[in-house]
PDB file of C-alpha atoms in Angstrom:
ATOM      1  CA  MET A   1     -31.673 -29.098  50.891  1.00  0.00           C
ATOM      2  CA  ASP A   2     -33.754 -28.102  53.681  1.00  0.00           C
ATOM      3  CA  SER A   3     -33.872 -30.276  57.368  1.00  0.00           C
ATOM      4  CA  VAL A   4     -36.206 -33.243  57.791  1.00  0.00           C
ATOM      5  CA  THR A   5     -37.507 -31.507  60.210  1.00  0.00           C
ATOM      6  CA  SER A   6     -38.656 -28.689  58.392  1.00  0.00           C
ATOM      7  CA  PRO A   7     -42.103 -27.315  59.911  1.00  0.00           C
ATOM      8  CA  SER A   8     -45.292 -27.675  57.843  1.00  0.00           C
ATOM      9  CA  LEU A   9     -48.702 -25.721  57.740  1.00  0.00           C
ATOM     10  CA  GLU A  10     -51.630 -27.794  59.028  1.00  0.00           C
ATOM     11  CA  VAL A  11     -54.853 -26.951  57.757  1.00  0.00           C
ATOM     12  CA  ALA A  12     -58.323 -27.957  58.845  1.00  0.00           C
ATOM     13  CA  THR A  13     -60.528 -28.333  55.835  1.00  0.00           C
ATOM     14  CA  PRO A  14     -64.638 -27.944  56.242  1.00  0.00           C
ATOM     15  CA  GLU A  15     -64.759 -31.702  55.249  1.00  0.00           C
ATOM     16  CA  ARG A  16     -62.552 -32.308  58.858  1.00  0.00           C
ATOM     17  CA  VAL A  17     -59.434 -33.644  56.652  1.00  0.00           C
ATOM     18  CA  SER A  18     -56.113 -32.610  58.438  1.00  0.00           C
ATOM     19  CA  LEU A  19     -54.199 -31.226  55.398  1.00  0.00           C
ATOM     20  CA  SER A  20     -50.152 -31.062  55.922  1.00  0.00           C
ATOM     21  CA  LEU A  21     -48.487 -28.602  53.668  1.00  0.00           C
ATOM     22  CA  PRO A  22     -44.203 -28.622  54.163  1.00  0.00           C
ATOM     23  CA  VAL A  23     -42.623 -25.283  54.279  1.00  0.00           C
ATOM     24  CA  ALA A  24     -40.235 -24.613  52.026  1.00  0.00           C
ATOM     25  CA  GLY A  25     -37.183 -23.718  53.341  1.00  0.00           C
ATOM     26  CA  ILE A  26     -34.182 -20.669  52.668  1.00  0.00           C
ATOM     27  CA  GLY A  27     -32.197 -23.716  50.243  1.00  0.00           C
ATOM     28  CA  TYR A  28     -35.480 -23.978  48.005  1.00  0.00           C
ATOM     29  CA  ARG A  29     -36.295 -20.146  48.162  1.00  0.00           C
ATOM     30  CA  CYS A  30     -32.995 -19.219  46.864  1.00  0.00           C
ATOM     31  CA  LEU A  31     -32.846 -21.658  44.370  1.00  0.00           C
ATOM     32  CA  ALA A  32     -36.277 -19.878  43.037  1.00  0.00           C
ATOM     33  CA  TYR A  33     -35.296 -16.440  43.502  1.00  0.00           C
ATOM     34  CA  LEU A  34     -31.785 -17.058  41.301  1.00  0.00           C
ATOM     35  CA  VAL A  35     -33.955 -18.413  38.401  1.00  0.00           C
ATOM     36  CA  ASP A  36     -36.062 -15.883  38.468  1.00  0.00           C
ATOM     37  CA  LEU A  37     -33.356 -13.420  38.742  1.00  0.00           C
ATOM     38  CA  ALA A  38     -31.831 -15.136  35.926  1.00  0.00           C
ATOM     39  CA  LEU A  39     -34.913 -14.332  33.832  1.00  0.00           C
ATOM     40  CA  LEU A  40     -35.135 -10.542  35.314  1.00  0.00           C
ATOM     41  CA  PHE A  41     -31.509 -10.437  33.895  1.00  0.00           C
ATOM     42  CA  LEU A  42     -31.883 -12.020  30.474  1.00  0.00           C
ATOM     43  CA  PHE A  43     -34.953  -9.846  30.083  1.00  0.00           C
ATOM     44  CA  TRP A  44     -32.619  -6.173  30.952  1.00  0.00           C
ATOM     45  CA  ALA A  45     -30.157  -7.281  28.758  1.00  0.00           C
ATOM     46  CA  VAL A  46     -32.340  -8.052  25.613  1.00  0.00           C
ATOM     47  CA  ALA A  47     -33.779  -4.413  26.577  1.00  0.00           C
ATOM     48  CA  TYR A  48     -30.153  -2.965  26.648  1.00  0.00           C
ATOM     49  CA  PHE A  49     -29.352  -4.705  23.714  1.00  0.00           C
ATOM     50  CA  THR A  50     -32.247  -3.285  21.624  1.00  0.00           C
ATOM     51  CA  PHE A  51     -31.803   0.530  23.227  1.00  0.00           C
ATOM     52  CA  THR A  52     -28.142   0.217  22.303  1.00  0.00           C
ATOM     53  CA  LEU A  53     -29.754  -0.136  18.895  1.00  0.00           C
ATOM     54  CA  LEU A  54     -31.569   2.939  19.105  1.00  0.00           C
ATOM     55  CA  VAL A  55     -29.100   5.477  21.393  1.00  0.00           C
ATOM     56  CA  SER A  56     -25.270   4.887  20.767  1.00  0.00           C
ATOM     57  CA  ASP A  57     -24.292   6.680  24.024  1.00  0.00           C
ATOM     58  CA  VAL A  58     -26.545   5.159  26.770  1.00  0.00           C
ATOM     59  CA  LEU A  59     -24.723   6.589  29.861  1.00  0.00           C
ATOM     60  CA  GLY A  60     -24.974   9.922  28.112  1.00  0.00           C
ATOM     61  CA  PHE A  61     -28.350   9.545  27.212  1.00  0.00           C
ATOM     62  CA  PHE A  62     -28.872   8.991  31.202  1.00  0.00           C
ATOM     63  CA  GLN A  63     -27.013  11.902  32.310  1.00  0.00           C
ATOM     64  CA  GLY A  64     -28.760  14.180  30.361  1.00  0.00           C
ATOM     65  CA  LEU A  65     -32.177  13.365  31.630  1.00  0.00           C
ATOM     66  CA  SER A  66     -33.350  15.862  34.304  1.00  0.00           C
ATOM     67  CA  GLY A  67     -33.110  14.876  38.008  1.00  0.00           C
ATOM     68  CA  LEU A  68     -36.902  13.836  37.811  1.00  0.00           C
ATOM     69  CA  ALA A  69     -36.142  11.425  34.700  1.00  0.00           C
ATOM     70  CA  GLN A  70     -33.498   9.500  36.219  1.00  0.00           C
ATOM     71  CA  THR A  71     -35.424   8.882  39.486  1.00  0.00           C
ATOM     72  CA  LEU A  72     -38.647   7.858  37.803  1.00  0.00           C
ATOM     73  CA  LEU A  73     -36.506   5.548  35.311  1.00  0.00           C
ATOM     74  CA  VAL A  74     -35.024   3.762  38.298  1.00  0.00           C
ATOM     75  CA  VAL A  75     -38.209   3.626  39.808  1.00  0.00           C
ATOM     76  CA  GLY A  76     -39.519   2.161  36.576  1.00  0.00           C
ATOM     77  CA  VAL A  77     -36.712  -0.924  36.884  1.00  0.00           C
ATOM     78  CA  PHE A  78     -37.876  -1.514  40.111  1.00  0.00           C
ATOM     79  CA  ALA A  79     -41.786  -1.432  39.156  1.00  0.00           C
ATOM     80  CA  THR A  80     -40.981  -3.978  36.385  1.00  0.00           C
ATOM     81  CA  GLN A  81     -39.502  -6.434  39.023  1.00  0.00           C
ATOM     82  CA  TRP A  82     -42.156  -5.803  41.534  1.00  0.00           C
ATOM     83  CA  VAL A  83     -44.910  -6.430  38.530  1.00  0.00           C
ATOM     84  CA  TYR A  84     -43.025  -9.777  37.282  1.00  0.00           C
ATOM     85  CA  TRP A  85     -43.158 -10.895  40.776  1.00  0.00           C
ATOM     86  CA  THR A  86     -47.030 -10.076  41.732  1.00  0.00           C
ATOM     87  CA  ALA A  87     -48.427 -10.925  38.452  1.00  0.00           C
ATOM     88  CA  ALA A  88     -46.542 -14.290  37.891  1.00  0.00           C
ATOM     89  CA  GLU A  89     -47.645 -15.034  41.299  1.00  0.00           C
ATOM     90  CA  VAL A  90     -51.134 -14.190  40.855  1.00  0.00           C
ATOM     91  CA  LEU A  91     -51.535 -16.085  36.977  1.00  0.00           C
ATOM     92  CA  MET A  92     -49.491 -18.869  38.131  1.00  0.00           C
ATOM     93  CA  GLY A  93     -51.553 -19.981  40.936  1.00  0.00           C
ATOM     94  CA  GLY A  94     -48.823 -18.630  43.681  1.00  0.00           C
ATOM     95  CA  GLN A  95     -45.789 -19.757  41.662  1.00  0.00           C
ATOM     96  CA  THR A  96     -43.462 -18.069  39.253  1.00  0.00           C
ATOM     97  CA  PRO A  97     -40.973 -19.658  36.900  1.00  0.00           C
ATOM     98  CA  GLY A  98     -38.133 -20.192  39.337  1.00  0.00           C
ATOM     99  CA  LYS A  99     -40.631 -21.490  42.264  1.00  0.00           C
ATOM    100  CA  ARG A 100     -42.426 -23.858  39.525  1.00  0.00           C
ATOM    101  CA  LEU A 101     -39.071 -25.118  38.693  1.00  0.00           C
ATOM    102  CA  VAL A 102     -37.997 -25.658  42.052  1.00  0.00           C
ATOM    103  CA  GLY A 103     -41.444 -26.810  43.320  1.00  0.00           C
ATOM    104  CA  ILE A 104     -42.590 -24.219  45.841  1.00  0.00           C
ATOM    105  CA  ARG A 105     -45.985 -22.258  45.990  1.00  0.00           C
ATOM    106  CA  VAL A 106     -46.962 -19.050  47.981  1.00  0.00           C
ATOM    107  CA  VAL A 107     -50.444 -19.236  49.585  1.00  0.00           C
ATOM    108  CA  ARG A 108     -51.963 -17.408  52.742  1.00  0.00           C
ATOM    109  CA  VAL A 109     -51.489 -18.559  56.089  1.00  0.00           C
ATOM    110  CA  ASP A 110     -54.611 -20.636  56.085  1.00  0.00           C
ATOM    111  CA  GLY A 111     -53.275 -22.575  53.144  1.00  0.00           C
ATOM    112  CA  SER A 112     -55.690 -20.601  50.622  1.00  0.00           C
ATOM    113  CA  PRO A 113     -54.967 -19.114  47.317  1.00  0.00           C
ATOM    114  CA  VAL A 114     -52.587 -16.036  47.415  1.00  0.00           C
ATOM    115  CA  GLY A 115     -54.379 -13.216  46.215  1.00  0.00           C
ATOM    116  CA  VAL A 116     -53.761 -10.049  44.103  1.00  0.00           C
ATOM    117  CA  LEU A 117     -53.040  -7.871  47.809  1.00  0.00           C
ATOM    118  CA  GLU A 118     -50.906 -10.296  49.404  1.00  0.00           C
ATOM    119  CA  SER A 119     -48.997 -10.934  46.728  1.00  0.00           C
ATOM    120  CA  ALA A 120     -48.042  -7.422  46.011  1.00  0.00           C
ATOM    121  CA  ILE A 121     -47.477  -6.633  49.503  1.00  0.00           C
ATOM    122  CA  ARG A 122     -44.641  -9.488  49.687  1.00  0.00           C
ATOM    123  CA  ASN A 123     -43.113  -8.379  46.660  1.00  0.00           C
ATOM    124  CA  LEU A 124     -43.127  -4.598  47.364  1.00  0.00           C
ATOM    125  CA  VAL A 125     -41.244  -5.668  50.684  1.00  0.00           C
ATOM    126  CA  ARG A 126     -38.540  -6.893  48.668  1.00  0.00           C
ATOM    127  CA  VAL A 127     -36.989  -3.643  49.111  1.00  0.00           C
ATOM    128  CA  VAL A 128     -36.678  -4.069  52.697  1.00  0.00           C
ATOM    129  CA  ASP A 129     -35.741  -7.564  52.178  1.00  0.00           C
ATOM    130  CA  SER A 130     -32.728  -6.987  50.311  1.00  0.00           C
ATOM    131  CA  LEU A 131     -31.208  -4.770  52.615  1.00  0.00           C
ATOM    132  CA  PRO A 132     -28.352  -3.935  53.525  1.00  0.00           C
ATOM    133  CA  GLY A 133     -27.443  -6.113  50.477  1.00  0.00           C
ATOM    134  CA  VAL A 134     -27.411  -9.808  49.451  1.00  0.00           C
ATOM    135  CA  TYR A 135     -31.164  -9.963  50.941  1.00  0.00           C
ATOM    136  CA  ALA A 136     -29.425  -9.874  54.824  1.00  0.00           C
ATOM    137  CA  VAL A 137     -32.641  -8.905  56.398  1.00  0.00           C
ATOM    138  CA  GLY A 138     -34.470 -11.425  54.558  1.00  0.00           C
ATOM    139  CA  CYS A 139     -32.350 -14.254  54.843  1.00  0.00           C
ATOM    140  CA  LEU A 140     -32.171 -13.796  58.790  1.00  0.00           C
ATOM    141  CA  CYS A 141     -35.847 -13.302  58.906  1.00  0.00           C
ATOM    142  CA  VAL A 142     -36.123 -16.596  57.030  1.00  0.00           C
ATOM    143  CA  LEU A 143     -33.838 -18.426  59.303  1.00  0.00           C
ATOM    144  CA  LEU A 144     -35.230 -16.774  62.601  1.00  0.00           C
ATOM    145  CA  THR A 145     -39.018 -17.454  61.889  1.00  0.00           C
ATOM    146  CA  ARG A 146     -40.458 -20.918  62.671  1.00  0.00           C
ATOM    147  CA  GLN A 147     -42.122 -21.007  59.118  1.00  0.00           C
ATOM    148  CA  HIS A 148     -39.344 -19.589  57.065  1.00  0.00           C
ATOM    149  CA  ARG A 149     -41.285 -16.418  56.421  1.00  0.00           C
ATOM    150  CA  ARG A 150     -39.144 -12.998  55.042  1.00  0.00           C
ATOM    151  CA  LEU A 151     -40.603  -9.847  56.113  1.00  0.00           C
ATOM    152  CA  GLY A 152     -42.713  -9.653  53.317  1.00  0.00           C
ATOM    153  CA  ASP A 153     -44.303 -12.859  54.375  1.00  0.00           C
ATOM    154  CA  LEU A 154     -45.134 -11.808  57.714  1.00  0.00           C
ATOM    155  CA  LEU A 155     -46.346  -8.274  56.600  1.00  0.00           C
ATOM    156  CA  ALA A 156     -48.697 -10.043  53.823  1.00  0.00           C
ATOM    157  CA  GLY A 157     -49.766 -12.950  55.897  1.00  0.00           C
ATOM    158  CA  THR A 158     -48.016 -15.359  53.405  1.00  0.00           C
ATOM    159  CA  LEU A 159     -45.429 -18.457  53.288  1.00  0.00           C
ATOM    160  CA  LEU A 160     -43.929 -20.918  51.259  1.00  0.00           C
ATOM    161  CA  VAL A 161     -45.046 -24.673  50.664  1.00  0.00           C
ATOM    162  CA  ARG A 162     -43.533 -26.992  48.729  1.00  0.00           C
ATOM    163  CA  GLU A 163     -45.221 -29.390  46.727  1.00  0.00           C
ATOM    164  CA  GLU A 164     -44.823 -33.067  47.137  1.00  0.00           C
ATOM    165  CA  ARG A 165     -45.483 -35.291  44.545  1.00  0.00           C
ATOM    166  CA  ILE A 166     -47.805 -38.518  45.591  1.00  0.00           C
ATOM    167  CA  ASP A 167     -47.185 -41.443  43.416  1.00  0.00           C
ATOM    168  CA  LEU A 168     -50.979 -42.166  42.671  1.00  0.00           C
ATOM    169  CA  ASP A 169     -50.644 -45.652  41.341  1.00  0.00           C
ATOM    170  CA  LYS A 170     -49.609 -46.733  44.919  1.00  0.00           C
ATOM    171  CA  TYR A 171     -53.588 -46.303  45.516  1.00  0.00           C
ATOM    172  CA  THR A 172     -54.533 -49.692  43.480  1.00  0.00           C
ATOM    173  CA  ALA A 173     -58.204 -49.559  43.257  1.00  0.00           C
ATOM    174  CA  THR A 174     -59.790 -53.020  43.980  1.00  0.00           C
ATOM    175  CA  GLY A 175     -63.270 -51.728  43.568  1.00  0.00           C
ATOM    176  CA  PRO A 176     -65.822 -51.837  39.982  1.00  0.00           C
ATOM    177  CA  ALA A 177     -63.286 -51.735  36.885  1.00  0.00           C
ATOM    178  CA  SER A 178     -65.287 -49.471  35.630  1.00  0.00           C
ATOM    179  CA  LEU A 179     -66.577 -46.256  37.484  1.00  0.00           C
ATOM    180  CA  PRO A 180     -69.056 -43.141  36.583  1.00  0.00           C
ATOM    181  CA  ALA A 181     -67.148 -39.943  35.295  1.00  0.00           C
ATOM    182  CA  ALA A 182     -67.157 -36.729  36.963  1.00  0.00           C
ATOM    183  CA  ALA A 183     -69.596 -35.063  34.109  1.00  0.00           C
ATOM    184  CA  ARG A 184     -71.360 -32.070  36.249  1.00  0.00           C
ATOM    185  CA  ALA A 185     -67.609 -31.399  38.196  1.00  0.00           C
ATOM    186  CA  GLU A 186     -66.042 -28.051  37.775  1.00  0.00           C
ATOM    187  CA  ARG A 187     -61.961 -28.483  37.658  1.00  0.00           C
ATOM    188  CA  LEU A 188     -60.202 -28.881  40.582  1.00  0.00           C
ATOM    189  CA  SER A 189     -57.732 -25.919  42.085  1.00  0.00           C
ATOM    190  CA  PRO A 190     -54.358 -26.998  43.081  1.00  0.00           C
ATOM    191  CA  GLY A 191     -55.845 -26.790  46.720  1.00  0.00           C
ATOM    192  CA  ASP A 192     -58.662 -29.185  45.819  1.00  0.00           C
ATOM    193  CA  GLU A 193     -56.121 -31.377  44.496  1.00  0.00           C
ATOM    194  CA  GLU A 194     -53.575 -31.131  47.404  1.00  0.00           C
ATOM    195  CA  LEU A 195     -56.834 -31.917  49.454  1.00  0.00           C
ATOM    196  CA  ILE A 196     -57.547 -35.055  47.954  1.00  0.00           C
ATOM    197  CA  LEU A 197     -54.057 -36.474  47.748  1.00  0.00           C
ATOM    198  CA  SER A 198     -53.520 -35.731  51.170  1.00  0.00           C
ATOM    199  CA  PHE A 199     -56.806 -37.791  52.268  1.00  0.00           C
ATOM    200  CA  LEU A 200     -55.392 -40.781  49.642  1.00  0.00           C
ATOM    201  CA  THR A 201     -51.902 -40.410  51.382  1.00  0.00           C
ATOM    202  CA  ARG A 202     -53.727 -41.113  55.115  1.00  0.00           C
ATOM    203  CA  ALA A 203     -56.867 -43.326  54.139  1.00  0.00           C
ATOM    204  CA  PRO A 204     -55.206 -46.755  54.614  1.00  0.00           C
ATOM    205  CA  GLY A 205     -54.189 -45.645  58.155  1.00  0.00           C
ATOM    206  CA  LEU A 206     -57.711 -44.751  58.796  1.00  0.00           C
ATOM    207  CA  GLU A 207     -60.253 -46.878  60.621  1.00  0.00           C
ATOM    208  CA  PRO A 208     -63.138 -48.241  58.336  1.00  0.00           C
ATOM    209  CA  GLU A 209     -65.688 -45.648  59.455  1.00  0.00           C
ATOM    210  CA  PRO A 210     -64.080 -42.637  59.251  1.00  0.00           C
ATOM    211  CA  ARG A 211     -62.084 -43.571  56.459  1.00  0.00           C
ATOM    212  CA  LYS A 212     -65.781 -44.246  54.537  1.00  0.00           C
ATOM    213  CA  HIS A 213     -67.061 -40.701  55.824  1.00  0.00           C
ATOM    214  CA  LEU A 214     -64.448 -38.747  54.736  1.00  0.00           C
ATOM    215  CA  GLY A 215     -64.397 -40.259  51.424  1.00  0.00           C
ATOM    216  CA  THR A 216     -67.769 -39.657  50.831  1.00  0.00           C
ATOM    217  CA  LYS A 217     -67.743 -36.302  52.033  1.00  0.00           C
ATOM    218  CA  LEU A 218     -64.766 -35.284  49.243  1.00  0.00           C
ATOM    219  CA  VAL A 219     -66.761 -37.234  46.171  1.00  0.00           C
ATOM    220  CA  GLU A 220     -69.986 -35.241  47.203  1.00  0.00           C
ATOM    221  CA  ARG A 221     -67.877 -31.905  46.983  1.00  0.00           C
ATOM    222  CA  TYR A 222     -66.033 -32.722  44.199  1.00  0.00           C
ATOM    223  CA  GLY A 223     -67.920 -35.416  42.228  1.00  0.00           C
ATOM    224  CA  GLY A 224     -70.099 -34.065  40.145  1.00  0.00           C
ATOM    225  CA  LEU A 225     -72.141 -37.219  39.886  1.00  0.00           C
ATOM    226  CA  ASP A 226     -75.818 -37.865  39.503  1.00  0.00           C
ATOM    227  CA  GLU A 227     -77.577 -40.355  41.905  1.00  0.00           C
ATOM    228  CA  ALA A 228     -76.957 -43.393  39.809  1.00  0.00           C
ATOM    229  CA  GLY A 229     -73.000 -42.787  39.513  1.00  0.00           C
ATOM    230  CA  ARG A 230     -73.036 -41.824  43.314  1.00  0.00           C
ATOM    231  CA  ALA A 231     -74.475 -44.864  44.457  1.00  0.00           C
ATOM    232  CA  THR A 232     -71.950 -46.837  42.567  1.00  0.00           C
ATOM    233  CA  VAL A 233     -68.902 -44.916  43.831  1.00  0.00           C
ATOM    234  CA  LEU A 234     -70.315 -45.109  47.189  1.00  0.00           C
ATOM    235  CA  ALA A 235     -70.314 -48.655  47.570  1.00  0.00           C
ATOM    236  CA  SER A 236     -66.876 -49.153  48.953  1.00  0.00           C
ATOM    237  CA  PRO A 237     -63.988 -47.005  50.009  1.00  0.00           C
ATOM    238  CA  GLN A 238     -62.027 -48.972  47.489  1.00  0.00           C
ATOM    239  CA  SER A 239     -64.662 -47.532  44.696  1.00  0.00           C
ATOM    240  CA  ILE A 240     -64.658 -44.233  46.577  1.00  0.00           C
ATOM    241  CA  GLU A 241     -60.842 -43.880  46.805  1.00  0.00           C
ATOM    242  CA  ALA A 242     -60.652 -45.332  43.020  1.00  0.00           C
ATOM    243  CA  PHE A 243     -62.893 -42.504  41.776  1.00  0.00           C
ATOM    244  CA  LEU A 244     -60.893 -39.948  43.809  1.00  0.00           C
ATOM    245  CA  ARG A 245     -57.444 -41.098  42.471  1.00  0.00           C
ATOM    246  CA  ALA A 246     -59.322 -41.002  39.022  1.00  0.00           C
ATOM    247  CA  ARG A 247     -60.590 -37.700  39.506  1.00  0.00           C
ATOM    248  CA  VAL A 248     -57.378 -36.087  40.302  1.00  0.00           C
ATOM    249  CA  GLN A 249     -55.539 -37.904  37.421  1.00  0.00           C
ATOM    250  CA  THR A 250     -58.050 -36.451  34.722  1.00  0.00           C
ATOM    251  CA  GLU A 251     -56.988 -33.233  35.775  1.00  0.00           C
ATOM    252  CA  ARG A 252     -53.383 -33.300  35.052  1.00  0.00           C
TER     253      ARG A 252
END
């Protein structure tokens, strides 16, 4: 769908783990947009059908409104779509139903979760991105920018990244058969899961000392273990990675 050499977002975490997030190209964006557009169309179709049950002559009703009322109605239609995209991205961790189906997510340029302000700005600028039609400005901007960002992303400081599914079974644990549970740990955010999975992906290629050091930092940050449990988990790189793998699996 997108080029194999598509760009990525490199994020340096406080634990000095390099997290690489693949950027979503125009193909992924278009598919997600079409899905969301279909949902919006379905919503307006149901709303129109419901309205026809109350008003027999819809066109005549609209023409009978004052100029101000007609303007407010048009603005209200756009506001509904703006609220849809903004609310979905904020409440669903940077995703809309279309983005979730395709497997992409909106994040800030530093890789952190998108906020209300950033989402509101990027979706408000959809009006400009859609000019003069069929999203011409937005598509041109995506094609010409290095990280495939439309005008709304540039102004809001956001971009879209792909979510890559990682098979955790390949990280077979050879450590203790039974590891302590993370009793006092908080729930992992999507960014936390990406960080741990990124480490597990790179761990086999690291030198023993950096491998254990980075794993220890992640256990200390996300483990929620008491002293005894911590000592058991940190006994070897294998037990560290087995614990981190189990930590992510319990969130899914």
